[in-house]
């Protein structure tokens, strides 16, 4: 490498200095922001928005049902789907890592299919196609069973990949240490590798829970009874009976009530995991 | 030499096209301490890992305590319980406390009850001088402490043979001594030990025999005084001079003096 002796130490350019340019750029960004907010505030029809979205008496008549029924069902659907997804995802992840070729292949196909399909299609499939294809069969648990199955099928594909990545992230030496102590391969996996894998994947798994929480709104397409409605369906029904959008807003806030704290928990766990890195 | 505890016969091991072990024959008697030395890539770690079948030999036989490990029908998990192994990177289970690191294998593998496992664990932690660390997690320990816990974990299984794979290579220099002290204690107690190491002082003082490997074969095998003190082969002399006085080494053409490939 040659040393370029011609380089000036202080390149003096005409016009603004670096500091001036930085100041100008930041000023411009603030100006755009203020202009956008002002335009929105001036352009929006606040009276109409308030009428449509913030009718207190309508909001008030939603309570307590929106919590005791709709939110409860949403949580129930989510958790049941999560449990099914986790169990199925674990099986698929282990199949994916199996030394038996057909298992790996089958798991790969499952993941590709269910990751590639919209969750909505899976719900329609479970709700319509399965009863048509297998007349007389009934998915156990009625709507709850169907939701658990549909959400679980979708979640399992994502979770399988997450769990597989977590298992592979556990250092090889852990398995070797376990095997050298006399653990069988299966016992080493269950006692040593999987517990460590789960610590690694706790944040992405919690994220998956948040996604499922939102996807549970697809229950809409299964056809549910009044008692089985969850937040989205409940909000939409009420919005059409009252001819007002306030219930949608309230339902949305109920979602955020759960997803924002969960997101906070995920970030906390990620930060802690960063600290705990050996 | 008393009854051979470890017997290796005609051992070959290849990783793909890379032949790391090219026919090893070795016997280690009961209570004998054998240090395996050699340049990196000589196959010494691979040899050690073949002794408890963490690596599957390509050809040849391995016997430990009279059981042939290379027999495809052998219950390898049962044999491994008799062979303790200590790794360069410690490989403690980070999600368990020190005490749990020692008790979980006993309970899951040996089916010992909680009280027995806890008693054995406490005994072995005391032997390595770390009783007060029982409730700590491995991440909070120094490398030397982790390695002593790893030794205690192996001892808790009541092994007849201990394998050490460069146990002090990942340690800060000032922590090496504590680990070597534990190993010296084990040697004095009559444990059969096979140690892959670069610690020449340890090899000279503690080992009954020193094996020098290079290029996947055993070049020299004898007492420490023979192999380290008065090596017969040029390769051994060359290796020892570089190890004992690295500052004096000359720049060499890569691979000119190396019979075997890298790896292991």
Coordinates of C-alpha atoms in Angstrom, one line a residue:
Chain A
X1 CA 0.0 0.0 0.0
X2 CA 1.4 3.4 -0.9
X3 CA 1.0 6.4 1.3
X4 CA -0.8 9.2 -0.4
X5 CA 1.2 12.2 0.7
X6 CA -1.1 14.5 -1.3
X7 CA -4.0 14.0 1.0
X8 CA -5.0 17.2 2.8
X9 CA -5.4 16.8 6.5
X10 CA -8.3 19.4 6.7
X11 CA -10.2 19.3 3.4
X12 CA -11.7 22.7 3.3
X13 CA -14.9 22.5 1.3
X14 CA -16.9 25.4 0.3
X15 CA -20.3 26.0 1.9
X16 CA -21.5 24.4 5.2
X17 CA -19.3 22.7 7.8
X18 CA -20.2 19.2 9.0
X19 CA -21.8 20.6 12.1
X20 CA -23.9 23.1 10.2
X21 CA -25.1 20.4 7.8
X22 CA -26.1 18.1 10.6
X23 CA -28.0 20.9 12.3
X24 CA -29.8 21.7 9.1
X25 CA -30.7 18.1 8.5
X26 CA -32.2 17.7 11.9
X27 CA -34.1 21.0 11.6
X28 CA -35.6 19.8 8.3
X29 CA -36.8 16.5 9.9
X30 CA -38.5 18.4 12.7
X31 CA -40.1 20.7 10.2
X32 CA -41.5 17.8 8.1
X33 CA -42.9 16.2 11.3
X34 CA -44.6 19.3 12.5
X35 CA -46.1 19.9 9.1
X36 CA -47.4 16.4 8.9
X37 CA -49.0 16.5 12.3
X38 CA -50.5 19.9 11.6
X39 CA -51.9 18.8 8.3
X40 CA -53.5 15.8 9.9
X41 CA -55.0 17.7 12.8
X42 CA -56.4 20.4 10.5
X43 CA -57.6 18.0 7.9
X44 CA -59.3 15.4 10.1
X45 CA -63.0 15.9 10.9
X46 CA -62.7 15.6 14.7
X47 CA -66.4 15.9 15.5
X48 CA -67.2 13.0 13.2
X49 CA -64.3 10.9 14.4
X50 CA -65.4 11.5 18.0
X51 CA -68.9 10.5 17.0
X52 CA -67.8 7.3 15.2
X53 CA -65.1 6.1 17.6
X54 CA -65.5 7.7 21.0
X55 CA -69.1 7.3 22.1
X56 CA -68.8 6.9 25.9
X57 CA -72.2 5.4 26.5
X58 CA -71.6 2.8 23.8
X59 CA -68.2 2.0 25.2
X60 CA -69.7 1.8 28.7
X61 CA -72.4 -0.7 27.7
X62 CA -69.7 -3.0 26.4
X63 CA -68.4 -3.6 29.9
X64 CA -68.1 -6.0 31.5
X65 CA -68.8 -8.4 28.6
X66 CA -65.9 -7.2 26.5
X67 CA -63.6 -8.4 29.3
X68 CA -65.4 -11.3 30.9
X69 CA -66.5 -12.8 27.6
X70 CA -64.6 -11.5 24.6
X71 CA -61.1 -11.0 26.1
X72 CA -61.5 -14.2 28.1
X73 CA -62.3 -16.1 24.9
X74 CA -59.4 -14.5 23.0
X75 CA -57.0 -15.5 25.8
X76 CA -58.5 -19.0 25.9
X77 CA -58.2 -19.4 22.1
X78 CA -54.6 -18.1 22.1
X79 CA -53.4 -20.3 25.0
X80 CA -55.0 -23.4 23.6
X81 CA -53.5 -22.7 20.2
X82 CA -50.2 -22.0 21.8
X83 CA -50.2 -25.3 23.8
X84 CA -51.1 -27.3 20.7
X85 CA -48.6 -25.5 18.6
X86 CA -45.8 -25.9 21.1
X87 CA -46.4 -29.7 21.5
X88 CA -46.7 -30.2 17.7
X89 CA -43.8 -27.8 17.0
X90 CA -41.6 -29.8 19.4
X91 CA -42.4 -33.0 17.7
X92 CA -41.8 -31.5 14.3
X93 CA -38.5 -29.9 15.4
X94 CA -37.3 -33.2 16.7
X95 CA -38.4 -34.9 13.5
X96 CA -36.5 -32.2 11.6
X97 CA -33.3 -33.1 13.5
X98 CA -33.9 -36.9 13.3
X99 CA -31.4 -39.1 11.7
X100 CA -34.2 -40.9 9.9
X101 CA -34.6 -39.3 6.5
X102 CA -38.3 -39.6 5.9
X103 CA -39.0 -37.8 9.3
X104 CA -36.8 -34.9 8.3
X105 CA -38.5 -34.8 4.9
X106 CA -42.0 -34.9 6.3
X107 CA -41.2 -32.2 8.9
X108 CA -39.7 -30.0 6.1
X109 CA -42.8 -30.4 4.0
X110 CA -45.1 -29.6 7.0
X111 CA -43.2 -26.4 7.8
X112 CA -43.1 -25.2 4.2
X113 CA -46.8 -25.8 3.7
X114 CA -48.1 -24.3 7.0
X115 CA -45.7 -21.4 6.9
X116 CA -46.6 -20.6 3.4
X117 CA -50.4 -20.6 3.8
X118 CA -52.4 -17.7 5.2
X119 CA -53.8 -18.5 8.6
X120 CA -57.2 -17.6 7.3
X121 CA -57.1 -20.4 4.8
X122 CA -56.3 -22.9 7.6
X123 CA -59.3 -21.7 9.6
X124 CA -61.6 -22.1 6.6
X125 CA -60.1 -25.5 5.9
X126 CA -60.7 -26.6 9.5
X127 CA -64.1 -25.0 9.7
X128 CA -65.5 -26.0 6.3
X129 CA -63.3 -28.5 4.4
X130 CA -62.7 -31.0 7.2
X131 CA -66.4 -31.4 8.2
X132 CA -67.3 -31.8 4.5
X133 CA -64.5 -34.3 3.8
X134 CA -65.1 -36.4 6.9
X135 CA -68.9 -36.2 7.5
X136 CA -69.9 -37.3 10.9
X137 CA -66.6 -36.6 12.5
X138 CA -66.5 -33.9 15.1
X139 CA -63.4 -32.2 16.3
X140 CA -63.3 -32.6 20.0
X141 CA -64.1 -29.5 22.0
X142 CA -66.3 -27.9 19.5
X143 CA -65.3 -24.4 18.5
X144 CA -62.6 -24.4 21.1
X145 CA -61.1 -27.6 19.7
X146 CA -61.3 -26.2 16.2
X147 CA -59.6 -23.0 17.1
X148 CA -56.9 -24.8 19.1
X149 CA -56.3 -27.1 16.2
X150 CA -56.3 -24.3 13.5
X151 CA -54.1 -21.9 15.5
X152 CA -51.9 -24.8 16.6
X153 CA -51.3 -26.1 13.1
X154 CA -50.2 -22.6 12.0
X155 CA -48.1 -21.9 15.1
X156 CA -46.4 -25.3 15.1
X157 CA -44.7 -24.6 11.7
X158 CA -43.1 -21.4 13.1
X159 CA -42.4 -22.8 16.5
X160 CA -40.8 -25.9 15.0
X161 CA -38.2 -23.8 13.3
X162 CA -37.7 -21.7 16.4
X163 CA -37.3 -24.8 18.6
X164 CA -34.9 -26.4 16.0
X165 CA -32.8 -23.3 16.0
X166 CA -32.8 -23.2 19.8
X167 CA -31.7 -26.9 20.0
X168 CA -28.9 -26.3 17.5
X169 CA -27.8 -23.2 19.4
X170 CA -26.9 -25.3 22.4
X171 CA -23.2 -26.0 22.1
X172 CA -22.2 -29.5 21.0
X173 CA -20.1 -29.9 24.1
X174 CA -23.2 -30.0 26.2
X175 CA -24.4 -33.2 24.4
X176 CA -20.9 -34.6 24.5
X177 CA -20.6 -34.0 28.2
X178 CA -24.0 -35.6 28.8
X179 CA -23.1 -38.6 26.7
X180 CA -19.7 -39.0 28.3
X181 CA -21.5 -39.2 31.7
X182 CA -23.7 -42.1 30.4
X183 CA -26.8 -40.2 29.3
X184 CA -28.6 -41.9 26.4
X185 CA -29.1 -39.6 23.4
X186 CA -32.8 -39.2 24.2
X187 CA -32.1 -38.5 27.9
X188 CA -29.4 -36.0 27.0
X189 CA -31.8 -34.2 24.7
X190 CA -34.6 -34.0 27.4
X191 CA -32.5 -33.3 30.5
X192 CA -29.7 -31.2 29.1
X193 CA -30.3 -29.8 25.6
X194 CA -34.0 -28.9 25.6
X195 CA -34.0 -27.0 28.9
X196 CA -31.2 -24.8 27.5
X197 CA -32.8 -24.5 24.1
X198 CA -36.0 -23.1 25.8
X199 CA -34.1 -20.5 27.6
X200 CA -32.6 -19.4 24.3
X201 CA -36.0 -19.3 22.5
X202 CA -38.2 -17.9 25.2
X203 CA -38.2 -14.4 23.6
X204 CA -39.2 -15.6 20.1
X205 CA -41.7 -18.0 21.6
X206 CA -43.3 -15.1 23.5
X207 CA -43.4 -13.2 20.2
X208 CA -45.2 -16.1 18.7
X209 CA -47.7 -15.9 21.5
X210 CA -48.4 -12.2 20.6
X211 CA -48.9 -13.3 16.9
X212 CA -51.3 -16.0 17.9
X213 CA -53.2 -13.5 20.1
X214 CA -53.9 -11.5 17.1
X215 CA -54.5 -14.4 14.8
X216 CA -57.2 -15.7 17.2
X217 CA -59.5 -13.0 15.6
X218 CA -59.8 -15.4 12.6
X219 CA -62.2 -17.4 14.7
X220 CA -64.7 -15.2 12.9
X221 CA -64.6 -17.5 10.0
X222 CA -65.5 -20.6 11.9
X223 CA -69.0 -19.5 12.8
X224 CA -69.2 -19.1 16.5
X225 CA -72.1 -18.8 19.0
X226 CA -72.7 -15.7 21.0
X227 CA -70.9 -17.2 24.0
X228 CA -67.9 -18.1 21.9
X229 CA -67.2 -14.7 20.5
X230 CA -63.8 -13.2 21.0
X231 CA -62.7 -9.6 20.8
X232 CA -62.8 -8.9 17.1
X233 CA -66.1 -10.7 16.4
X234 CA -67.6 -9.1 19.5
X235 CA -66.5 -5.7 18.5
X236 CA -67.7 -6.1 15.0
X237 CA -71.1 -7.4 16.0
X238 CA -71.6 -4.5 18.4
X239 CA -70.4 -2.1 15.8
X240 CA -73.1 -3.2 13.4
X241 CA -75.9 -3.3 16.0
X242 CA -75.0 0.2 17.3
X243 CA -74.0 1.5 13.8
X244 CA -71.0 3.0 15.5
X245 CA -67.3 2.2 15.4
X246 CA -66.6 2.7 19.1
X247 CA -66.7 -1.1 19.9
X248 CA -63.9 -1.6 17.3
X249 CA -61.8 0.9 19.1
X250 CA -62.5 -0.6 22.5
X251 CA -61.7 -4.1 21.2
X252 CA -58.5 -2.8 19.7
X253 CA -57.5 -1.3 23.1
X254 CA -58.2 -4.6 24.7
X255 CA -55.7 -6.3 22.3
X256 CA -53.1 -3.7 23.2
X257 CA -53.8 -4.2 26.9
X258 CA -52.2 -7.6 26.5
X259 CA -49.8 -7.3 23.6
X260 CA -47.9 -4.2 24.9
X261 CA -47.0 -5.7 28.3
X262 CA -46.1 -8.9 26.5
X263 CA -43.8 -7.0 24.2
X264 CA -42.3 -5.4 27.2
X265 CA -41.7 -8.7 28.8
X266 CA -40.0 -10.0 25.6
X267 CA -37.6 -7.1 25.5
X268 CA -36.8 -7.6 29.1
X269 CA -36.0 -11.2 28.5
X270 CA -33.9 -10.4 25.5
X271 CA -31.9 -7.9 27.5
X272 CA -31.5 -10.5 30.3
X273 CA -30.4 -13.1 27.8
X274 CA -27.8 -10.7 26.5
X275 CA -26.4 -10.3 30.0
X276 CA -26.3 -14.0 30.7
X277 CA -24.2 -14.8 27.6
X278 CA -21.2 -16.6 28.9
Chain B
X1 CA 2.3 -52.9 34.7
X2 CA -0.8 -54.5 36.1
X3 CA -3.9 -55.6 34.3
X4 CA -4.5 -53.3 31.3
X5 CA -7.4 -51.0 31.9
X6 CA -7.4 -49.4 28.5
X7 CA -6.4 -51.2 25.4
X8 CA -6.4 -49.7 21.9
X9 CA -5.6 -52.0 19.0
X10 CA -4.9 -50.9 15.4
X11 CA -7.0 -47.7 15.7
X12 CA -7.7 -45.7 12.6
X13 CA -9.9 -42.7 12.3
X14 CA -10.7 -40.6 9.3
X15 CA -12.8 -37.5 8.8
X16 CA -13.6 -37.7 5.2
X17 CA -10.4 -37.9 3.3
X18 CA -8.4 -36.7 6.3
X19 CA -6.8 -39.6 8.1
X20 CA -6.3 -38.4 11.6
X21 CA -5.3 -41.6 13.3
X22 CA -3.2 -44.1 11.3
X23 CA -3.0 -47.2 13.4
X24 CA -2.6 -46.6 17.1
X25 CA -1.7 -49.4 19.5
X26 CA -1.7 -48.5 23.2
X27 CA -2.2 -50.2 26.6
X28 CA -2.7 -48.4 29.8
X29 CA -2.5 -50.4 33.0
X30 CA -4.7 -50.1 36.1
X31 CA -3.7 -47.0 38.1
X32 CA -1.4 -45.8 35.5
X33 CA -1.2 -42.2 34.5
X34 CA -0.4 -41.6 30.8
X35 CA 0.2 -38.2 29.3
X36 CA -0.3 -37.9 25.6
X37 CA 1.6 -35.0 24.1
X38 CA 2.1 -33.8 20.5
X39 CA 1.7 -30.9 18.2
X40 CA -1.8 -29.7 17.3
X41 CA -3.3 -31.9 14.6
X42 CA -1.4 -34.9 15.7
X43 CA -4.6 -36.7 16.6
X44 CA -4.1 -36.9 20.3
X45 CA -7.5 -35.4 21.2
X46 CA -9.2 -37.7 18.6
X47 CA -7.5 -40.7 20.2
X48 CA -8.8 -39.7 23.6
X49 CA -12.3 -39.2 22.2
X50 CA -12.2 -42.6 20.6
X51 CA -11.5 -44.2 23.9
X52 CA -15.0 -43.4 25.1
X53 CA -16.4 -43.5 21.6
X54 CA -17.3 -39.8 21.4
X55 CA -15.7 -40.4 18.0
X56 CA -16.5 -43.6 16.2
X57 CA -13.2 -45.2 15.1
X58 CA -13.0 -46.0 11.4
X59 CA -11.2 -49.2 12.1
X60 CA -9.6 -50.9 15.1
X61 CA -10.7 -51.9 18.6
X62 CA -11.0 -50.1 22.0
X63 CA -11.3 -52.0 25.3
X64 CA -11.9 -50.4 28.6
X65 CA -11.9 -52.6 31.7
X66 CA -12.2 -55.7 29.5
X67 CA -15.3 -54.5 27.6
X68 CA -14.9 -53.9 23.9
X69 CA -16.4 -50.5 23.2
X70 CA -16.1 -50.9 19.4
X71 CA -18.4 -53.9 19.6
X72 CA -21.6 -52.6 17.8
X73 CA -23.8 -54.5 20.3
X74 CA -22.2 -53.1 23.4
X75 CA -24.3 -50.9 25.7
X76 CA -22.2 -47.8 25.2
X77 CA -24.1 -45.7 27.8
X78 CA -23.3 -48.4 30.5
X79 CA -19.6 -48.4 29.6
X80 CA -19.3 -44.7 29.5
X81 CA -20.5 -44.6 33.2
X82 CA -17.2 -46.2 34.0
X83 CA -15.2 -43.6 32.0
X84 CA -15.0 -40.1 33.3
X85 CA -14.2 -37.4 30.8
X86 CA -13.0 -33.8 31.3
X87 CA -13.1 -31.4 28.5
X88 CA -11.0 -28.4 27.5
X89 CA -14.1 -26.2 27.6
X90 CA -15.4 -27.7 30.9
X91 CA -18.9 -28.2 29.4
X92 CA -20.7 -27.7 32.7
X93 CA -24.4 -27.5 32.3
X94 CA -25.1 -23.7 32.6
X95 CA -28.7 -24.0 33.5
X96 CA -28.0 -26.0 36.6
X97 CA -26.2 -25.0 39.9
X98 CA -22.9 -26.6 40.7
X99 CA -24.6 -29.1 43.0
X100 CA -27.2 -30.0 40.4
X101 CA -24.5 -30.5 37.8
X102 CA -23.2 -33.2 40.1
X103 CA -26.5 -34.7 41.2
X104 CA -28.5 -34.7 38.0
X105 CA -26.3 -37.3 36.1
X106 CA -26.2 -39.5 39.2
X107 CA -30.0 -39.5 39.5
X108 CA -30.8 -39.7 35.8
X109 CA -28.1 -42.2 34.8
X110 CA -27.3 -44.2 37.9
X111 CA -30.8 -43.9 39.4
X112 CA -29.4 -42.9 42.7
X113 CA -31.9 -41.3 45.1
X114 CA -31.8 -37.7 46.0
X115 CA -30.1 -38.2 49.4
X116 CA -27.3 -40.5 48.0
X117 CA -26.7 -38.2 45.0
X118 CA -26.4 -35.2 47.3
X119 CA -24.0 -36.9 49.6
X120 CA -21.8 -38.2 46.8
X121 CA -21.9 -34.7 45.2
X122 CA -20.9 -33.0 48.5
X123 CA -18.0 -35.5 49.0
X124 CA -16.6 -34.8 45.5
X125 CA -17.0 -31.0 45.7
X126 CA -15.1 -31.2 49.0
X127 CA -12.3 -33.2 47.2
X128 CA -11.8 -30.4 44.7
X129 CA -12.1 -27.8 47.4
X130 CA -15.3 -26.1 46.2
X131 CA -17.9 -27.0 48.8
X132 CA -18.9 -23.4 49.3
X133 CA -19.8 -23.0 45.6
X134 CA -22.5 -25.7 45.7
X135 CA -25.3 -23.3 45.1
X136 CA -23.5 -21.1 42.5
X137 CA -24.2 -21.2 38.8
X138 CA -21.2 -22.2 36.6
X139 CA -21.2 -18.8 34.8
X140 CA -20.2 -17.1 38.1
X141 CA -17.1 -19.3 38.6
X142 CA -13.6 -18.8 37.2
X143 CA -12.4 -21.2 34.6
X144 CA -10.3 -23.1 37.1
X145 CA -13.2 -23.5 39.4
X146 CA -15.4 -24.7 36.6
X147 CA -12.9 -27.2 35.5
X148 CA -12.6 -28.5 39.1
X149 CA -16.4 -28.8 39.2
X150 CA -16.3 -30.7 35.9
X151 CA -13.8 -33.1 37.5
X152 CA -16.0 -33.5 40.5
X153 CA -19.0 -34.2 38.3
X154 CA -17.1 -37.0 36.6
X155 CA -15.9 -38.4 39.9
X156 CA -19.5 -38.5 41.2
X157 CA -20.3 -41.2 38.7
X158 CA -17.6 -43.4 40.3
X159 CA -15.5 -43.9 37.2
X160 CA -12.7 -46.5 36.9
X161 CA -10.9 -44.4 34.3
X162 CA -10.6 -40.7 33.7
X163 CA -9.9 -39.1 30.4
X164 CA -8.6 -35.5 30.3
X165 CA -8.7 -33.6 27.0
X166 CA -6.4 -30.6 27.4
X167 CA -8.0 -29.8 30.8
X168 CA -5.9 -26.6 31.4
X169 CA -5.6 -25.2 27.9
X170 CA -8.6 -22.9 28.2
X171 CA -7.5 -21.5 31.6
X172 CA -5.7 -18.3 32.5
X173 CA -2.1 -19.3 33.5
X174 CA -2.6 -18.5 37.1
X175 CA -5.6 -20.8 37.4
X176 CA -3.8 -23.9 35.9
X177 CA -2.2 -24.9 39.2
X178 CA -5.5 -25.6 41.1
X179 CA -6.7 -27.9 38.4
X180 CA -3.3 -29.7 38.1
X181 CA -3.3 -30.1 41.9
X182 CA -6.7 -31.9 41.8
X183 CA -5.4 -34.2 39.0
X184 CA -2.2 -34.9 41.0
X185 CA -4.4 -35.9 43.9
X186 CA -6.3 -38.3 41.7
X187 CA -3.1 -39.8 40.4
X188 CA -1.9 -40.4 43.9
X189 CA -5.1 -42.1 44.8
X190 CA -4.5 -44.6 42.0
X191 CA -6.9 -43.5 39.4
X192 CA -6.2 -44.7 35.9
X193 CA -5.7 -41.5 33.9
X194 CA -5.2 -40.7 30.2
X195 CA -4.3 -37.0 29.9
X196 CA -3.9 -35.0 26.7
X197 CA -1.9 -32.0 27.8
X198 CA 0.7 -29.4 27.0
X199 CA 1.8 -29.2 30.7
X200 CA 5.3 -30.7 30.5
X201 CA 6.0 -30.1 34.2
X202 CA 2.8 -32.1 35.1
X203 CA 3.7 -34.8 32.6
X204 CA 7.3 -35.1 34.0
X205 CA 6.2 -35.1 37.6
X206 CA 3.0 -37.1 37.6
X207 CA 2.9 -39.3 34.6
X208 CA 4.0 -42.9 34.7
X209 CA 4.4 -42.8 31.0
X210 CA 4.4 -40.2 28.2
X211 CA 3.2 -40.9 24.7
X212 CA 4.4 -38.6 21.9
X213 CA 2.1 -38.5 18.9
X214 CA 2.6 -36.9 15.6
X215 CA 0.9 -37.3 12.3
X216 CA -1.7 -39.8 13.6
X217 CA 0.9 -42.3 14.9
X218 CA 2.6 -42.9 18.2
X219 CA 6.2 -41.8 17.7
X220 CA 7.6 -42.4 21.1
X221 CA 6.2 -44.1 24.3
X222 CA 8.1 -44.4 27.5
X223 CA 8.8 -42.9 30.9
X224 CA 8.8 -39.1 31.3
X225 CA 12.6 -39.2 31.7
X226 CA 12.9 -41.1 28.4
X227 CA 10.4 -39.2 26.3
X228 CA 10.8 -35.7 27.7
X229 CA 14.3 -36.0 29.1
X230 CA 16.0 -37.9 26.4
X231 CA 13.8 -38.2 23.3
X232 CA 15.1 -40.7 20.7
X233 CA 13.3 -39.2 17.7
X234 CA 14.0 -35.9 16.0
X235 CA 10.3 -35.1 15.8
X236 CA 10.0 -35.4 19.5
X237 CA 13.0 -33.3 20.1
X238 CA 11.8 -30.7 17.7
X239 CA 8.4 -30.5 19.3
X240 CA 9.7 -30.3 22.8
X241 CA 12.2 -27.6 22.0
X242 CA 9.4 -25.5 20.5
X243 CA 7.1 -26.2 23.5
X244 CA 9.7 -25.6 26.2
X245 CA 11.2 -22.5 24.6
X246 CA 8.8 -21.0 22.1
X247 CA 10.8 -17.8 21.8
X248 CA 13.7 -19.7 20.3
X249 CA 11.7 -21.2 17.4
X250 CA 12.8 -20.4 13.8
X251 CA 10.5 -19.5 11.0
X252 CA 9.8 -22.7 9.0
X253 CA 8.2 -23.7 5.8
X254 CA 4.6 -24.8 6.6
X255 CA 4.0 -28.5 6.5
X256 CA 7.6 -29.5 5.7
X257 CA 8.1 -31.4 8.9
X258 CA 4.6 -32.6 9.3
X259 CA 3.8 -36.2 8.4
X260 CA 0.1 -36.1 8.9
X261 CA -2.8 -33.7 8.2
X262 CA -4.4 -31.2 10.4
X263 CA -7.5 -31.6 12.5
X264 CA -8.4 -33.5 15.7

